[in-house]
CSV table of C-alpha atoms in Angstrom, one decimal:
chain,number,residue,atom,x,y,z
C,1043,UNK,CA,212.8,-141.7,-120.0
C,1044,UNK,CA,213.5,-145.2,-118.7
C,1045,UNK,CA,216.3,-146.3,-115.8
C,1046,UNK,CA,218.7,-146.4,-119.0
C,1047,UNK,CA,218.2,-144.4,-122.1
C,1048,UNK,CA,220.3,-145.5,-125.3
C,1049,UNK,CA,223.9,-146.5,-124.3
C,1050,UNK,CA,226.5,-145.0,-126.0
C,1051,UNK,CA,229.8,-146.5,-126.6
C,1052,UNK,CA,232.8,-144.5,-125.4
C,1053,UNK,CA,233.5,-141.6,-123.2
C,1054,UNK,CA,230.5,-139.9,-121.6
C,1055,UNK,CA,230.3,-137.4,-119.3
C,1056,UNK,CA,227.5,-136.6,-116.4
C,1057,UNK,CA,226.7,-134.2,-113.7
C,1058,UNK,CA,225.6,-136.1,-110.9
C,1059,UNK,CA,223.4,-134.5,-108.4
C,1060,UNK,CA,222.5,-136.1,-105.2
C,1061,UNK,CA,220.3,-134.5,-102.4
C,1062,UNK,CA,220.7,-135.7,-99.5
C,1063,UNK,CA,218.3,-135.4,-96.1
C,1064,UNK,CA,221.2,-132.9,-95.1
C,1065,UNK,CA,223.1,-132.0,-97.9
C,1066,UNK,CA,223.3,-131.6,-101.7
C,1067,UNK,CA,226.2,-132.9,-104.1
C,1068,UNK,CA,227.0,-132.0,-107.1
C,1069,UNK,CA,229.4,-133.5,-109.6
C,1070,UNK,CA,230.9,-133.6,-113.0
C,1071,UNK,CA,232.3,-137.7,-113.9
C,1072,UNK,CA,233.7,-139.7,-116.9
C,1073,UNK,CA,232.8,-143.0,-117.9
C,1074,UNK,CA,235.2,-144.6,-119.9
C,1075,UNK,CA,233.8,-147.3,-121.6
C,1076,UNK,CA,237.3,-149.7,-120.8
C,1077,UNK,CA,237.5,-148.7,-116.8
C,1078,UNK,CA,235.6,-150.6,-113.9
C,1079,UNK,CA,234.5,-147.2,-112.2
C,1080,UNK,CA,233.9,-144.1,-113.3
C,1081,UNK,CA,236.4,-141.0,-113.0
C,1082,UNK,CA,235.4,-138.2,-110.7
C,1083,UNK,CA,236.6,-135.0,-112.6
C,1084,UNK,CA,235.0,-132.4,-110.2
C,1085,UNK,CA,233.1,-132.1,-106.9
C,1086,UNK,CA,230.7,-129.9,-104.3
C,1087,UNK,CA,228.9,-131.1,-101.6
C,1088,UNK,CA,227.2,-128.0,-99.1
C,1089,UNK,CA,226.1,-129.0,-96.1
C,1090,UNK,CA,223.0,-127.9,-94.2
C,1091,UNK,CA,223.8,-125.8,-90.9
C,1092,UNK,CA,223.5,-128.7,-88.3
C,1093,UNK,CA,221.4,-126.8,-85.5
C,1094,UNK,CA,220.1,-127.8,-82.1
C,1095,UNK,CA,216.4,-128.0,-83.4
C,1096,UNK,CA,215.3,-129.4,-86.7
C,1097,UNK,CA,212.0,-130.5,-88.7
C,1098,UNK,CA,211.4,-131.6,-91.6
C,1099,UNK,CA,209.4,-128.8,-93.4
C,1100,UNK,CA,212.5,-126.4,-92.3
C,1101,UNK,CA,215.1,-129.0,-93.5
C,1102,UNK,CA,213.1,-129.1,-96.8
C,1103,UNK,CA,213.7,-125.5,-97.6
C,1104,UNK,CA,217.3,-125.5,-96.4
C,1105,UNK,CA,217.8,-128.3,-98.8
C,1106,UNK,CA,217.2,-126.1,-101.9
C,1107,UNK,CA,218.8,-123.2,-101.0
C,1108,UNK,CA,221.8,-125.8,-100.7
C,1109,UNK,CA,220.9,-127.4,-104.4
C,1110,UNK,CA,220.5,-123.8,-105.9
C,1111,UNK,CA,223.8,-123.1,-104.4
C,1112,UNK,CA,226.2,-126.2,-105.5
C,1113,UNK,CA,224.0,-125.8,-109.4
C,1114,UNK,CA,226.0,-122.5,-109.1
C,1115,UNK,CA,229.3,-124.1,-108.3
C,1116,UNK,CA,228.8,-126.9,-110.9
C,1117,UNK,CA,228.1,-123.9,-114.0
C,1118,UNK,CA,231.0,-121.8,-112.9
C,1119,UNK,CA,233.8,-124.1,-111.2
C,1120,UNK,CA,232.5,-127.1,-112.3
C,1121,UNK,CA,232.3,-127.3,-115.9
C,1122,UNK,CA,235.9,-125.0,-115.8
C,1123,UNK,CA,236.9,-128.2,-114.7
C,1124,UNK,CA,235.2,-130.1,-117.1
C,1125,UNK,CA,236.9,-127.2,-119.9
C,1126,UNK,CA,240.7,-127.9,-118.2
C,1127,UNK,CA,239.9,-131.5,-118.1
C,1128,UNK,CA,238.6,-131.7,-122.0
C,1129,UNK,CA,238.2,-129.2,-124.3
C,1130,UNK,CA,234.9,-129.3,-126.0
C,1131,UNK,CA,234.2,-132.3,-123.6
C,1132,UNK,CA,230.1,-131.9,-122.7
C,1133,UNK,CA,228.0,-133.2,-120.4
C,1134,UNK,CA,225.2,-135.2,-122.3
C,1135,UNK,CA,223.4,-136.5,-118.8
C,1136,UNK,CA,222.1,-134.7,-115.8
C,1137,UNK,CA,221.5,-137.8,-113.0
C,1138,UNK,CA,219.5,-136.8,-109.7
C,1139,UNK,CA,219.0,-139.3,-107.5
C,1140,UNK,CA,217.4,-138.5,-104.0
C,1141,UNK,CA,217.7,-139.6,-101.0
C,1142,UNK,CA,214.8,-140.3,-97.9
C,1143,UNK,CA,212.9,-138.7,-96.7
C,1144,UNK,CA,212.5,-136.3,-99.5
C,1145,UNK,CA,211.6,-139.2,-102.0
C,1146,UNK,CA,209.7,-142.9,-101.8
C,1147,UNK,CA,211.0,-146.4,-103.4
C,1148,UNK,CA,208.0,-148.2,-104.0
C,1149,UNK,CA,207.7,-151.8,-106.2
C,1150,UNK,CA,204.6,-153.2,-107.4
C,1151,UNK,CA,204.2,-157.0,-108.6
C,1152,UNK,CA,201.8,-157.7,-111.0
C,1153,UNK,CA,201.1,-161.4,-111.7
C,1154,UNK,CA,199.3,-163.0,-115.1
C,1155,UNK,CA,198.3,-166.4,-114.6
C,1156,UNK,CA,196.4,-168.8,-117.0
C,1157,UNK,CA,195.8,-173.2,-117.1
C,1158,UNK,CA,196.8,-173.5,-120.4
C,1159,UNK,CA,200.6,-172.2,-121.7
C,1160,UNK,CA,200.7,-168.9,-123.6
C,1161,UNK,CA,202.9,-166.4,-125.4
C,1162,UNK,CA,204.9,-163.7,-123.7
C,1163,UNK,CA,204.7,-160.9,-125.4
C,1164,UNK,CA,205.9,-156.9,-125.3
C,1165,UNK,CA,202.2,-156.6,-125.8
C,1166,UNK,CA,201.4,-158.4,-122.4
C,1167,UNK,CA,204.4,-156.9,-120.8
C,1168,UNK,CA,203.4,-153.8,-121.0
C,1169,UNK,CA,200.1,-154.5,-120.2
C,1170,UNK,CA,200.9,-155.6,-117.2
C,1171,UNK,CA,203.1,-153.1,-116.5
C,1172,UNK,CA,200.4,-150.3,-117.2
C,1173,UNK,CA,198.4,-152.1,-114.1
C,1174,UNK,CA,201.5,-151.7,-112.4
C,1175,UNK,CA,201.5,-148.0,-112.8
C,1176,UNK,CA,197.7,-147.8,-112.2
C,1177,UNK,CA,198.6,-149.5,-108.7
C,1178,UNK,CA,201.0,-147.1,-107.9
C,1179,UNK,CA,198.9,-143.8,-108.3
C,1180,UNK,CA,196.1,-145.6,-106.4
C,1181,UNK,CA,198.0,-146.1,-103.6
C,1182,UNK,CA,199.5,-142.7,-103.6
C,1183,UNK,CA,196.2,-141.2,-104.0
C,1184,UNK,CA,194.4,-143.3,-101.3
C,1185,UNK,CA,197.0,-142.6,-99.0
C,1186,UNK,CA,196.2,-139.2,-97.1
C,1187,UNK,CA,199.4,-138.8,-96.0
C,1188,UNK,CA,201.7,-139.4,-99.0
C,1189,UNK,CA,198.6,-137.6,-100.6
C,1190,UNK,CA,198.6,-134.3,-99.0
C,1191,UNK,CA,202.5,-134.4,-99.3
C,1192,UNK,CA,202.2,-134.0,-103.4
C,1193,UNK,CA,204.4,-135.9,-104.4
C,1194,UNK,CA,204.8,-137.1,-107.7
C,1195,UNK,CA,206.3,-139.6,-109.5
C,1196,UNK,CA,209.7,-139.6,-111.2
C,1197,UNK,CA,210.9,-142.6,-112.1
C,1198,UNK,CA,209.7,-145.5,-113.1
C,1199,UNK,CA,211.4,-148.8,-114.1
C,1200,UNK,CA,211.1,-152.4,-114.8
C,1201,UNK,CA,213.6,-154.7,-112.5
C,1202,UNK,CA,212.7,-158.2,-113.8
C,1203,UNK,CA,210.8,-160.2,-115.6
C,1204,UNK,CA,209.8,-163.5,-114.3
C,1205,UNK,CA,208.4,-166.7,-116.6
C,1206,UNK,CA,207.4,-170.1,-114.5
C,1207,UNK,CA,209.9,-168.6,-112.1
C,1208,UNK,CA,212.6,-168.0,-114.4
C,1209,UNK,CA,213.6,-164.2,-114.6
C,1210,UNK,CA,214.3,-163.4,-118.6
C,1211,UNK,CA,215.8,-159.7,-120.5
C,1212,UNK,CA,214.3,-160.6,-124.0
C,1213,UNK,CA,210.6,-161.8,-125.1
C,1214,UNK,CA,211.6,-164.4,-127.8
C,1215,UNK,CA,207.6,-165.6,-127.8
C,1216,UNK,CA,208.4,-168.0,-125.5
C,1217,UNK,CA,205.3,-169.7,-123.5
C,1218,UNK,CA,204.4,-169.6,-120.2
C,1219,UNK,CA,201.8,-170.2,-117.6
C,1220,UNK,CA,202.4,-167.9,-115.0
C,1221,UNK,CA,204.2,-164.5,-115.7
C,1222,UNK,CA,205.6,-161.7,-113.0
C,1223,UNK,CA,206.5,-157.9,-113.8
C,1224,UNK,CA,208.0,-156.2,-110.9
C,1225,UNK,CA,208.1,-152.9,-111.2
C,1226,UNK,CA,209.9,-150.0,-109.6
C,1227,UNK,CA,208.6,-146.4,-108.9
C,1228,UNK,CA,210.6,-143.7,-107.4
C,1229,UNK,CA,208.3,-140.5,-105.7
C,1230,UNK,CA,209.0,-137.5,-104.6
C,1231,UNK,CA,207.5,-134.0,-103.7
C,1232,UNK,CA,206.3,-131.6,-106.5
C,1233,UNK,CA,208.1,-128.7,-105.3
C,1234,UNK,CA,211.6,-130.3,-105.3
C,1235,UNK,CA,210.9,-132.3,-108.9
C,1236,UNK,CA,210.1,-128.3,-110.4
C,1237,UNK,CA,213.1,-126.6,-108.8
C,1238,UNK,CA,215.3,-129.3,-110.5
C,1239,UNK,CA,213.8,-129.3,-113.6
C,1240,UNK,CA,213.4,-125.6,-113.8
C,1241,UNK,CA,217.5,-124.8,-112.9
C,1242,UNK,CA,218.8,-127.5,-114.9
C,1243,UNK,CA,217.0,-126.3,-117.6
C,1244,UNK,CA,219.1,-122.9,-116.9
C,1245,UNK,CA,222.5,-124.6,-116.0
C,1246,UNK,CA,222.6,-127.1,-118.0
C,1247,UNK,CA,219.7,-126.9,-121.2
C,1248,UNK,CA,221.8,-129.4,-123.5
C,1249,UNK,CA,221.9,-132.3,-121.0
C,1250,UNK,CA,219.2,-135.3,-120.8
C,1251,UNK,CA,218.0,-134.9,-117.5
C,1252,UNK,CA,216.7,-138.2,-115.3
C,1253,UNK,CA,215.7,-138.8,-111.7
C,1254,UNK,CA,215.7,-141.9,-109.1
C,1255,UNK,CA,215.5,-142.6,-106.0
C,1256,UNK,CA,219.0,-143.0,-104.4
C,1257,UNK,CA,217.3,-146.3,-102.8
C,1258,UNK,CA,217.3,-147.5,-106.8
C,1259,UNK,CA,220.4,-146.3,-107.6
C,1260,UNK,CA,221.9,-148.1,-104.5
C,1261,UNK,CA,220.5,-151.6,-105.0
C,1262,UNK,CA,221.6,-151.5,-108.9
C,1263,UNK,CA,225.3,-150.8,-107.6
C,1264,UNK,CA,225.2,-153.5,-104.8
C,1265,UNK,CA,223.5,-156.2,-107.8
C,1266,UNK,CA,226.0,-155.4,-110.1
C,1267,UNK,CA,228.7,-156.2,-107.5
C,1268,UNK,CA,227.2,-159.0,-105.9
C,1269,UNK,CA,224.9,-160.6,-108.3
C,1270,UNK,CA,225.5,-164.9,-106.7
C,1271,UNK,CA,223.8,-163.0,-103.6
C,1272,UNK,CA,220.1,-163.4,-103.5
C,1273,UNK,CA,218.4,-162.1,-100.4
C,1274,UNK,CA,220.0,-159.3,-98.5
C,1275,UNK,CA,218.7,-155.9,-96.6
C,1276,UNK,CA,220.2,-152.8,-97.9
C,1277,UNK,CA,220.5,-149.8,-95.4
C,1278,UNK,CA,221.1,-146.6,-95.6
C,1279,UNK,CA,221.7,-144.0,-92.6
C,1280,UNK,CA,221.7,-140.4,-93.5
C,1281,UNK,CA,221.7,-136.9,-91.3
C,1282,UNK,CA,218.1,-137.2,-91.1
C,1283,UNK,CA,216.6,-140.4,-92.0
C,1284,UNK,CA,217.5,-144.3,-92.2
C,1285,UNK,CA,216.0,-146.2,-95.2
C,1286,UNK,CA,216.0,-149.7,-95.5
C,1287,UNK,CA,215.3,-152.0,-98.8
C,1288,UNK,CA,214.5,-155.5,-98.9
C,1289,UNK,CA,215.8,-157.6,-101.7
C,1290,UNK,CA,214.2,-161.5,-102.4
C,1291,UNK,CA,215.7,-163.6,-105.5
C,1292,UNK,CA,217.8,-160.5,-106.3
C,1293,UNK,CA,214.7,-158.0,-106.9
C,1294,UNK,CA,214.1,-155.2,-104.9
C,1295,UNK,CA,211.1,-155.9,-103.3
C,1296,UNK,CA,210.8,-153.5,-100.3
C,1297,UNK,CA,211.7,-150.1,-99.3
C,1298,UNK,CA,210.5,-148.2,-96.1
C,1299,UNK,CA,212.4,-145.9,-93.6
C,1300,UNK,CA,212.1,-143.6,-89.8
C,1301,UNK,CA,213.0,-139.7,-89.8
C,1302,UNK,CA,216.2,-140.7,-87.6
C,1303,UNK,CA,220.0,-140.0,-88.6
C,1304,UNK,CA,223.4,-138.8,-87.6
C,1305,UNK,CA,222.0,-135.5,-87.2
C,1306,UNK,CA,218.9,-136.3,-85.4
C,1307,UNK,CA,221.4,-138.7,-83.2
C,1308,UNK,CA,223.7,-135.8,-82.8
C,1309,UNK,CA,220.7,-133.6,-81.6
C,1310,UNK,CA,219.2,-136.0,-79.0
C,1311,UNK,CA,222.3,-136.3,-77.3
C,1312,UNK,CA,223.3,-132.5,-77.2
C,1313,UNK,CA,219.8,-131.7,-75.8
C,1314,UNK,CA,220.0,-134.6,-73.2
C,1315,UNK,CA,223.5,-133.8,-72.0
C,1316,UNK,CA,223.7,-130.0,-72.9
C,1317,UNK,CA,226.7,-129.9,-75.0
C,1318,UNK,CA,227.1,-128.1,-78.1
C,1319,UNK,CA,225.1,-130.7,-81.0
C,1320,UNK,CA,228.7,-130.0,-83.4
C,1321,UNK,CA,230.8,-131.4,-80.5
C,1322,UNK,CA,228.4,-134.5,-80.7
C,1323,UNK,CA,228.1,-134.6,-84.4
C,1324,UNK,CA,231.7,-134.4,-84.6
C,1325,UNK,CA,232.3,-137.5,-82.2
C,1326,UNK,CA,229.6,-139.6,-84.0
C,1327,UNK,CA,231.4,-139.0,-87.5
C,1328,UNK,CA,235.0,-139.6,-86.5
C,1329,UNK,CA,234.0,-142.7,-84.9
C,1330,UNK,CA,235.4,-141.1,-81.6
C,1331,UNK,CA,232.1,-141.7,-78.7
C,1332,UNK,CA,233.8,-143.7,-76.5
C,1333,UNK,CA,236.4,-140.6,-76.2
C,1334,UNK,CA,233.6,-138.3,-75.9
C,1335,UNK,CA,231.5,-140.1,-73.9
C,1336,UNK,CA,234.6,-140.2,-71.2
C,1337,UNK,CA,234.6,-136.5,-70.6
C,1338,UNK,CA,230.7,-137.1,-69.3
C,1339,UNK,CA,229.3,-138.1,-66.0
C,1340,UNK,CA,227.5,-141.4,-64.9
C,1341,UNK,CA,223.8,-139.7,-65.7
C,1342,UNK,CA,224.8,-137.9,-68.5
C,1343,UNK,CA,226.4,-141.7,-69.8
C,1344,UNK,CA,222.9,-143.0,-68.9
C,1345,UNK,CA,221.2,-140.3,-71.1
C,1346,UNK,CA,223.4,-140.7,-74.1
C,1347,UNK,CA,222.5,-144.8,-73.5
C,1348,UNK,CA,218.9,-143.9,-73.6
C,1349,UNK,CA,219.0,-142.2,-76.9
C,1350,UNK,CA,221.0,-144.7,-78.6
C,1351,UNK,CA,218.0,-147.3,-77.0
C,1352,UNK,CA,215.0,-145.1,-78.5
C,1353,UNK,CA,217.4,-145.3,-82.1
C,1354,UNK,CA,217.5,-149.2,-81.6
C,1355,UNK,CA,214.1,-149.5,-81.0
C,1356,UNK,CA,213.2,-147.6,-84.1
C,1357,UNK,CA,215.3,-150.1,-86.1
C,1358,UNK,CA,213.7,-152.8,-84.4
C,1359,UNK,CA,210.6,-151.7,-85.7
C,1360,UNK,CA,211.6,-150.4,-88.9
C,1361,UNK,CA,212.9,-154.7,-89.8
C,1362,UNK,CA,209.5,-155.8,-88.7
C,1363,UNK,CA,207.8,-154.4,-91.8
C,1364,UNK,CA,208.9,-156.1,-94.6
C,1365,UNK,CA,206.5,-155.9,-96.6
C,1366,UNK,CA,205.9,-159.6,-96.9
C,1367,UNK,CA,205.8,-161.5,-93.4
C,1368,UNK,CA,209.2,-162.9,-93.9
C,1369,UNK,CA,212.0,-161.8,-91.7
C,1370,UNK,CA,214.8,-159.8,-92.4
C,1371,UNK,CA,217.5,-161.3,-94.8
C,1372,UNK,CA,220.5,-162.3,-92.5
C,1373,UNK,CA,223.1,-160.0,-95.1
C,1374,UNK,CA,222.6,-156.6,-94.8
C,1375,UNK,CA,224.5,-153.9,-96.3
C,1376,UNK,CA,225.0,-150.9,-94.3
C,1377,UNK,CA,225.9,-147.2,-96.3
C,1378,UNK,CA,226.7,-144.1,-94.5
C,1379,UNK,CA,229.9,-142.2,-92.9
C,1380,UNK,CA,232.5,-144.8,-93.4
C,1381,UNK,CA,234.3,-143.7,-90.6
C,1382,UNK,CA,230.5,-143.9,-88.2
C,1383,UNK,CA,230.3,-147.1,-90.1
C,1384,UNK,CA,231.8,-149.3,-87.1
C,1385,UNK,CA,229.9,-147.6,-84.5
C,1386,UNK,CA,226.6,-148.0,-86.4
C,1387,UNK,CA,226.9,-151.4,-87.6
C,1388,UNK,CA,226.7,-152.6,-83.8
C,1389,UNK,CA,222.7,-151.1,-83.5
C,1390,UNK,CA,221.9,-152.2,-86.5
C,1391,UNK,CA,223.3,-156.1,-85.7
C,1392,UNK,CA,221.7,-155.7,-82.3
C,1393,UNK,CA,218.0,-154.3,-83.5
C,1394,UNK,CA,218.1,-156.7,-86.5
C,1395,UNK,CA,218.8,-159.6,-84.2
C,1396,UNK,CA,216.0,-157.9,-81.6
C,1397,UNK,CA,213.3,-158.5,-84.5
C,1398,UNK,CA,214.3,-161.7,-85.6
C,1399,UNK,CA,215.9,-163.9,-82.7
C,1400,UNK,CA,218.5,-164.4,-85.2
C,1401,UNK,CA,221.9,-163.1,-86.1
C,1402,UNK,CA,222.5,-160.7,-88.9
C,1403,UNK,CA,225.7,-160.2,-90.9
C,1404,UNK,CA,226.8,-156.5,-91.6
C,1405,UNK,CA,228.5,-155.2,-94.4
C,1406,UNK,CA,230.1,-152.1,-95.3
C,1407,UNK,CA,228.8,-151.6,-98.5
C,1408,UNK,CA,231.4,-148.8,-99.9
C,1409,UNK,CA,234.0,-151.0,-99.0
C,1410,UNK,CA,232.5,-153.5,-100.8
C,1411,UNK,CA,232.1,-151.1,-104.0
C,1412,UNK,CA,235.9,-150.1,-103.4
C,1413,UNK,CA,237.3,-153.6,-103.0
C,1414,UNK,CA,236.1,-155.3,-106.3
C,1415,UNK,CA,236.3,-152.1,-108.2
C,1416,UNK,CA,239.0,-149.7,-106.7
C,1417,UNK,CA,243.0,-150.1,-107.1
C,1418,UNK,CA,244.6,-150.7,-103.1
C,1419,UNK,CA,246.4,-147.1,-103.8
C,1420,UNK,CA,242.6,-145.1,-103.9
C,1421,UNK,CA,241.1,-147.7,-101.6
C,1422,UNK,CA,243.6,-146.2,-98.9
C,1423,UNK,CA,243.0,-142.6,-100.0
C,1424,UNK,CA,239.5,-142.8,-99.6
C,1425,UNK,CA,239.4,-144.9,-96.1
C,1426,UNK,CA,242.1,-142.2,-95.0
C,1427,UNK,CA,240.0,-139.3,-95.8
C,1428,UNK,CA,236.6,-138.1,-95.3
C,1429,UNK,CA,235.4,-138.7,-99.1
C,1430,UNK,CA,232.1,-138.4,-100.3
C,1431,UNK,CA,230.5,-142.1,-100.4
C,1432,UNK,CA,227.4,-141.5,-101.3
C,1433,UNK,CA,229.2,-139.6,-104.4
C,1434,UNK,CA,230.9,-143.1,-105.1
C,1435,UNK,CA,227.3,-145.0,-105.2
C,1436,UNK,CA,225.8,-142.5,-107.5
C,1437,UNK,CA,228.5,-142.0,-109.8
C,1438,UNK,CA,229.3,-146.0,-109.9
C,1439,UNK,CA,225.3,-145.9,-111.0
C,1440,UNK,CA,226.2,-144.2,-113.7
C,1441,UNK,CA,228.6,-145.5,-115.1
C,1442,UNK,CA,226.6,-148.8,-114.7
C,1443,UNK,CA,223.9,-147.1,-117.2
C,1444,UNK,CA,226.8,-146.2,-119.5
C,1445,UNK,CA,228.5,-149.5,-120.2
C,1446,UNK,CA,226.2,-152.8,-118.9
C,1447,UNK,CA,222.9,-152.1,-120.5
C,1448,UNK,CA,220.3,-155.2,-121.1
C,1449,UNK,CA,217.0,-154.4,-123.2
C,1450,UNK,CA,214.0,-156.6,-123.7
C,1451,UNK,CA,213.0,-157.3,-127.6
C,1452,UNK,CA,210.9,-154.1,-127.3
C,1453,UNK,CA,213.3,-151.4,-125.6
C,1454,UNK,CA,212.4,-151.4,-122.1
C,1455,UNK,CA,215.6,-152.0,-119.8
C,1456,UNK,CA,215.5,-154.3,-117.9
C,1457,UNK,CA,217.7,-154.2,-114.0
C,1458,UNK,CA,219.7,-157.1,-113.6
């Protein structure tokens, strides 16, 4: 099923389910057809156990345990909280969106070009979107180490339509000479796509279930907030991974991202300065280093520094491969901690400006999501407490594919 299924007017209800590089969430949320966000009626997140070592095939299984686990809490406690909230209220969606490095955000542009005008058809565009999908599986096929991963893909979706330059939602047969599809798939790993499928089935066997990337989900929140902005550099910093997407003209044109997060932070500095990796973790979060890092002495300052360098030069790096030889947009939207935000933002400035000569702009991008759409009174709350953002961004998603739905002439939704 496509990015948006059939929209249906009214209250709708959806578990949202977002695994994370260290964590799984699971919620139950409204969207009501005559509100700006959605309502969060129920909520789970588990956490991995944040140890000093970590790899990625051990994170992996740790990972499901923690989905199987909030699933549970969502068919006992959480739809008891849907019953209390509603009676006979249902949930008709299941959204899972995953996060880096479990899952892959990769857009294909496929270009039809002729001397004399023609007609744009649903014919054509989906022509043209069929060689888009054959690109896809080539590459993943070709590439022996995406290969041997198998992973498989679970989502894909048209973001734009371009005639002559001029992006379009509806073939009216109008002519053209050069038309663009850009095209959007979302990957993941086998095992992971089966063990959803297979307990949602069990939990929840009346709901529609669909997949993304969280990378997707993320850049359809930040368009529909900012849609006069036209090139910007979305980021997102997990427990074990930072992702980064590059949007040109408003489409997303570029997603890639380096195994290194809060938790991978948090390790490098307990190992270099032998404290406990919770103590660290808990200083990175709280946006409380500087306190932390007083208790230290000169060398182990100098090691903590070091790490922080290595993270900066993976950034660095990481903004040098856009995908299209152009640098880095100078607005760049930062997700993570909100409270880690501050401390965060000043690497990412600093390796964006390493890679370009230039300056960069930052922006928190759940404070952007809570100051055009939240009331000052649950701005507070939220800033004041340790809620779940990433909850926000996927639920806000959502309720975006509940209420603000555009289709071409024949079906296919278009992202705008």
């Amino acid at each position: 099923m496509g990015l948006f299924g059939k929209h249906k007017a009214g209250d709708n209800y959806g578990a949202i389910i977002d695994i994370g590089s260290g964590s799984v969430l699971a919620a139950i949320v409204l969207s009501k057809s005559d509100h700006k966000h959605p309502q969060i009626i129920w909520s789970k997140r588990e956490y991995l156990p944040l140890r000093p070592e970590g790899n990625t095939e051990t994170s992996a299984k740790r990972v499901m345990t923690s989905f199987l686990n909030v699933l549970l809490e969502l068919e006992t406690n959480g739809l008891k909280a849907l019953h209390e909230h509603k009676s006979g209220a249902r949930v008709t969606n299941t959204q899972v969106t995953v996060c880096a490095p479990w899952s892959y955000t990769v857009t294909k542009s496929i270009t039809y070009k002729h001397k004399e005008p023609f007609v744009i058809s649903p014919e054509l565009i989906a022509e043209l979107v069929r060689t888009a999908h054959k690109k896809v599986n080539e590459e993943l096929n070709e590439n022996e180490k995406t290969h041997n991963m198998g992973l498989t893909v679970i989502n894909r979706e048209q973001i734009a339509n371009i005639a002559n330059g001029y992006r379009f939602t509806h073939t009216n047969r109008q002519q053209a000479k050069e038309l663009r599809v850009v095209e959007a798939s979302a990957v993941a790993q086998e095992y992971l796509v089966k063990q959803v499928k297979d307990t949602k089935d069990k939990v929840l066997p009346r709901s529609e279930l669909q997949m993304y990337s969280f990378m997707l989900a993320y850049y359809s929140v930040l368009r529909s907030l900012d849609s006069s902005f036209r090139e910007y550099c979305l980021i997102d910093i997990t427990y074990e991974a930072t992702e980064i997407g590059i949007v040109r003209d408003g489409i997303l044109e570029y997603c890639t991202h380096t195994p290194i997060g809060s938790y991978t932070l948090a390790r490098d500095i307990a190992s270099a300065c032998d404290h406990p990796v919770t103590e660290v973790f808990s200083a990175l979060q709280n946006n409380e280093l500087d306190l932390w890092l007083e208790q230290l002495n000169e060398k182990q300052r100098a090691l903590v520094a070091s790490v922080f360098d290595n993270y900066r030069t993976s950034l660095t790096e990481l903004f040098k491969e856009t995908g299209d030889g152009l640098s880095i947009p100078k607005r760049m939207y930062l997700h993570s901690n909100l409270k880690s935000e501050q401390l965060l933002d000043d690497y990412i400035s600093e390796a964006a400006r390493i890679a370009t000569n230039s300056s960069h702009a930052v922006y928190s991008a759940t404070e952007r999501l809570l100051q055009l759409l939240y009331p000052e009174t649950v701005k507070n709350e939220i800033n004041n407490s340790t809620n779940d953002t990433a909850l926000l961004i996927s639920a806000q998603f959502f309720h975006i594919k509940m209420q603000s739905l555009k289709f071409a002439d024949d079906g296919a939704a278009i992202l705008y």
